[in-house]
XYZ file of C-alpha atoms in Angstrom:
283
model
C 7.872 199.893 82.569
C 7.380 195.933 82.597
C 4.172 195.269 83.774
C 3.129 191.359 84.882
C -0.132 190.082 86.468
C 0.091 187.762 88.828
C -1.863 184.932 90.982
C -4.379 182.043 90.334
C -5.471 182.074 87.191
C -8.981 184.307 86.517
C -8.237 185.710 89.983
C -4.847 188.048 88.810
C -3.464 190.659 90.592
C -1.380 193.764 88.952
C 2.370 194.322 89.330
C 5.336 195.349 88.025
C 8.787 194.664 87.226
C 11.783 196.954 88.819
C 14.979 195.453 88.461
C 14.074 192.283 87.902
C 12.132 192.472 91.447
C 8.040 191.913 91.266
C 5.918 194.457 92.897
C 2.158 194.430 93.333
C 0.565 197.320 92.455
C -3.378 196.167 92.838
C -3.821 198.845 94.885
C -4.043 201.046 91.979
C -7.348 199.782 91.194
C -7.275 198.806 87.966
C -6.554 195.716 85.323
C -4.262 196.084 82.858
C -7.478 195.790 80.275
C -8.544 197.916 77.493
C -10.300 200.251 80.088
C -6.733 200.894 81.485
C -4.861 201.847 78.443
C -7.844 203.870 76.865
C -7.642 206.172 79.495
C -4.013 206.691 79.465
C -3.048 204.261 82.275
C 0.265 203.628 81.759
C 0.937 207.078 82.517
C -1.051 207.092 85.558
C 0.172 203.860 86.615
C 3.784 205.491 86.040
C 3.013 208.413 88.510
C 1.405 205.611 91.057
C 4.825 203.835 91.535
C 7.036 206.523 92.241
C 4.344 207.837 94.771
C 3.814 204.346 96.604
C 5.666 201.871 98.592
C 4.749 198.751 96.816
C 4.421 195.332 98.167
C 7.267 192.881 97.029
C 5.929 189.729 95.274
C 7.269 186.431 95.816
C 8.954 185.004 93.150
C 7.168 181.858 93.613
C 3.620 182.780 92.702
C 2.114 182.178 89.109
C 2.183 184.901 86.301
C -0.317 185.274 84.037
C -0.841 187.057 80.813
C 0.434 190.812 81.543
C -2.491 192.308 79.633
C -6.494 191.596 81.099
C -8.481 189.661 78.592
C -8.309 191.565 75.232
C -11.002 191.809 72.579
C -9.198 189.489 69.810
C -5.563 188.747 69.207
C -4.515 189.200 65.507
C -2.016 187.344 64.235
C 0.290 187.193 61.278
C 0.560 184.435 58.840
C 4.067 183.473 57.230
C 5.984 186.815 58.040
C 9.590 185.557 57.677
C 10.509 184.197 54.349
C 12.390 181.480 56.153
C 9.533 180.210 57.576
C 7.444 180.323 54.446
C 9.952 178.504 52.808
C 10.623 175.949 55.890
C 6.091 175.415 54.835
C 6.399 175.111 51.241
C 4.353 178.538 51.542
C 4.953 181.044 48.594
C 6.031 184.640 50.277
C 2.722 186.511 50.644
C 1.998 190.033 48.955
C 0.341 191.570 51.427
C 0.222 190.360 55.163
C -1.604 187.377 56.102
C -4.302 188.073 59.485
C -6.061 185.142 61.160
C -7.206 185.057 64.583
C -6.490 183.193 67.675
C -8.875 182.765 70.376
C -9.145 185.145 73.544
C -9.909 181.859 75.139
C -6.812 180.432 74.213
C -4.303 182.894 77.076
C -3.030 181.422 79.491
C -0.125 182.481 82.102
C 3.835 182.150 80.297
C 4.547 179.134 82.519
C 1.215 177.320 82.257
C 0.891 173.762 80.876
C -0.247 174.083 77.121
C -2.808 170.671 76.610
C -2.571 168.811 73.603
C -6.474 168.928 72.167
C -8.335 166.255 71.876
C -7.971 163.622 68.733
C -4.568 166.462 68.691
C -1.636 164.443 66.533
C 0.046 167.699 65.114
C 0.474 170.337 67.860
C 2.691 172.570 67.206
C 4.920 175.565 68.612
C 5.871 179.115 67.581
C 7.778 181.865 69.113
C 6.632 185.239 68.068
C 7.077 189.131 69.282
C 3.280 190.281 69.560
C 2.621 193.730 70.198
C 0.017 195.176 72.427
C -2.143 198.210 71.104
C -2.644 201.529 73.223
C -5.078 203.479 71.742
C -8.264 203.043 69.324
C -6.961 202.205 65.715
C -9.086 202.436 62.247
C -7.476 203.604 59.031
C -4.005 204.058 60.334
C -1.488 205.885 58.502
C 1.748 203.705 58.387
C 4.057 206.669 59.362
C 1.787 206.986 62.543
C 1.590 203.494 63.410
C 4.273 203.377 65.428
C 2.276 205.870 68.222
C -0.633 203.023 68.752
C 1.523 200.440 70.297
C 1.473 200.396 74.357
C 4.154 197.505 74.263
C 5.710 194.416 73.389
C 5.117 190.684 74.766
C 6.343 187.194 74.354
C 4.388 184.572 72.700
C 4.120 180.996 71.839
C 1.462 180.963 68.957
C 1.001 177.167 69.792
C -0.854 175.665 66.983
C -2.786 172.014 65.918
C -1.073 171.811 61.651
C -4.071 169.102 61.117
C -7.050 171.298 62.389
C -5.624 174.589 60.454
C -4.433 172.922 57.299
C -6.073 169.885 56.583
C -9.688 170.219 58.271
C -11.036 173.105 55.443
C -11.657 176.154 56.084
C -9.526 179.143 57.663
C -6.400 178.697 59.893
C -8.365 180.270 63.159
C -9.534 176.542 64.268
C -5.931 175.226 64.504
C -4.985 178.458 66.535
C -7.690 178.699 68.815
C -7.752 175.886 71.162
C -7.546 176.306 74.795
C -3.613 176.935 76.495
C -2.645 177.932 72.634
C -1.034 181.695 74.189
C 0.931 181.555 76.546
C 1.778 185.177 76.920
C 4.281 186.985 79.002
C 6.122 186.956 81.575
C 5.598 190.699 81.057
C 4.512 193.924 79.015
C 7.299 195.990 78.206
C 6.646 199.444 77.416
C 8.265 200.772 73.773
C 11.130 202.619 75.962
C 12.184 199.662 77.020
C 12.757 198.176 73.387
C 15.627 199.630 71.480
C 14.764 198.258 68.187
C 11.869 196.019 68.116
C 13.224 195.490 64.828
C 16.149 194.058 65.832
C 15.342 191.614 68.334
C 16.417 188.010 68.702
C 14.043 185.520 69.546
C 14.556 181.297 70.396
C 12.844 178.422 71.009
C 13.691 175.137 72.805
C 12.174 171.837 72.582
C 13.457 169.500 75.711
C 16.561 171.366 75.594
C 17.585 171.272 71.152
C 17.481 174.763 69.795
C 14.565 174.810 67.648
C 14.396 178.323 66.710
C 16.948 180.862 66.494
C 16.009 183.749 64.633
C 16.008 187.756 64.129
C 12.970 190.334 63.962
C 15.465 191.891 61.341
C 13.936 189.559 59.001
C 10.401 190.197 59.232
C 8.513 190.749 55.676
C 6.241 192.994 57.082
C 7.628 195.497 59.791
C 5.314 196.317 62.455
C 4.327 199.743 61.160
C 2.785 198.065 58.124
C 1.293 195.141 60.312
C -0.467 197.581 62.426
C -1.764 200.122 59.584
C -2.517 197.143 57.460
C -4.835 195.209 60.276
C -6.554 198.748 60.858
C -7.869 198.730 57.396
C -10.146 195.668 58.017
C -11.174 196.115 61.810
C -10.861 198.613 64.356
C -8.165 197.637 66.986
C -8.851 198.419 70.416
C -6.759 199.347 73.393
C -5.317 196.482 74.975
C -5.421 194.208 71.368
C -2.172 191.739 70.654
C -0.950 191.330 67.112
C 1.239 188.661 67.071
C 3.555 189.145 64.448
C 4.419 185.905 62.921
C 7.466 183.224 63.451
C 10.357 182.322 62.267
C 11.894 178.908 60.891
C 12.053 175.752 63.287
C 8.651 174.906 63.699
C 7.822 171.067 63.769
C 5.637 171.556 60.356
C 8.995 172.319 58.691
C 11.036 169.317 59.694
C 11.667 166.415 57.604
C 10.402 164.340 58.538
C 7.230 166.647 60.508
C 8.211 166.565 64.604
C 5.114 167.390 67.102
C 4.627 167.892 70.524
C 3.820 165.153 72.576
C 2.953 165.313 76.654
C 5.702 165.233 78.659
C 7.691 167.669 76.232
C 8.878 170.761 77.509
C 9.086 174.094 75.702
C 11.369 177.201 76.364
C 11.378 179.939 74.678
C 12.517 184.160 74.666
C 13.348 187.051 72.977
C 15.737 189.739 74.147
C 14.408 192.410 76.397
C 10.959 190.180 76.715
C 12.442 187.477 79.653
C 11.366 183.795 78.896
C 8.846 181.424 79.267
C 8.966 177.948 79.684
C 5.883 175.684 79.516
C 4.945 171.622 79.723
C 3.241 169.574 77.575
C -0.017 167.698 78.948
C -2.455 165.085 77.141
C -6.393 166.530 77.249
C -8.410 164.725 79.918
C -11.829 165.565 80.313
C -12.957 167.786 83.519
């Protein structure tokens, strides 16, 4: 299954994907939120559209993050050597795990606003994974059972706020429109090989980032069973699994976003997104 959410933002409304075609299924009841997949709601869900006519959704209407607001979204530091590299980073040992604001989500085509006193805003395309099930203390070989799905995401980050203002990365990563998620939740039978997946990013157009999952340093079985050793993971959690080269850190000279610039970005069997550029102005 693909599952979106849909409508103004704070206000979605559940749905799905068939054939490319948008369905609402709010009359199931539910949010796709860590309540839902605890209690096995894909599968329910599942049984729900082949028992329902469903509403059609225009193709006009806003989509917002697929998954209802989850407890924390992990993500993974330097996890393709061609990005460490592309940083002057050294390869890490084990996996790197910082955190990204829940406040940071917004829909996949939502503007992303450059912060305040922001001079080094930054993009990054990533494959983040969604967790099913309660995980502590995961065994690697079982890893592969917590995931509920996979998602598109543009870990946008500020390079002066996570490197150069002390401190840990998570104030760089945090700031408000910095995940843009979706368009939609895919399900793991819906992904081949999430190994194997390409993944791209545009800036106004220029290829920016053209890279392979094949060339993670730490698969996604490790990722998850690693992450479990230092906090529980609940249902409905995103890892984000790191990015590869083309970010505007790695340039030479550095490149940064700037309002007016527009970013697209994909990965194979996740759609695309495609989001603006806007200058902070105060409410």
């Amino acid at each position: 299954m693909k599952l979106i959410r849909f409508g103004e933002a704070g206000k979605e409304k559940t749905g799905i994907l068939i054939n490319d075609k948008r369905y609402d299924t709010s009359a199931f009841g539910e949010d796709y939120n860590e309540q839902f997949f605890e209690t096995d709601g894909l599968k329910r869900l599942g049984a729900f559209v082949k028992s329902n006519d469903l509403p059609v959704v225009s193709e006009d209407i806003r989509l917002g993050c697929p998954v209802g607001r989850p407890s924390k979204i992990v993500c993974i530091g330097l996890n393709y050597v061609d990005h460490a590299k592309e940083t002057n980073a050294t390869p890490p040992p084990e996996p790197v795990i910082f955190m990204k604001s829940t406040t940071a989500i917004v829909g996949p085509n939502d503007d992303i606003i450059i912060p305040k006193n922001s001079v080094k805003t930054d993009w990054e395309v990533e494959l983040a994974i969604v967790i099913g099930k309660k995980a502590s203390y995961v065994d690697e070989a079982d890893a592969m059972d917590y995931v509920a799905g996979y998602v598109l995401h543009n870990d946008v980050s500020e390079r002066e706020f996570q490197i150069e203002r002390s401190g840990t990365w998570d104030k760089g990563k945090g700031c408000d429109t910095f995940a843009p998620i979706g368009p939609f939740m895919a399900t793991p039978d819906e992904i081949a090989d999430p190994h194997n997946l390409h993944l791209w990013l545009k800036l106004n157009g220029k290829m920016m980032q053209d890279g392979t999952t094949a060339n993670f340093i730490f698969n996604i079985p490790n990722v998850i069973s690693y992450t479990s050793q230092f906090m529980t993971l609940l249902p409905g959690d995103i890892i984000s699994t790191g990015t590869p080269a083309g970010v505007g850190l790695g340039m030479k000279p550095n490149l940064y976003l700037k309002p007016g610039d527009v970013i697209e970005l994909g990965i194979d069997g996740l759609g695309s997104a495609k989001q603006k550029l806007v200058a902070y102005a105060k409410n």
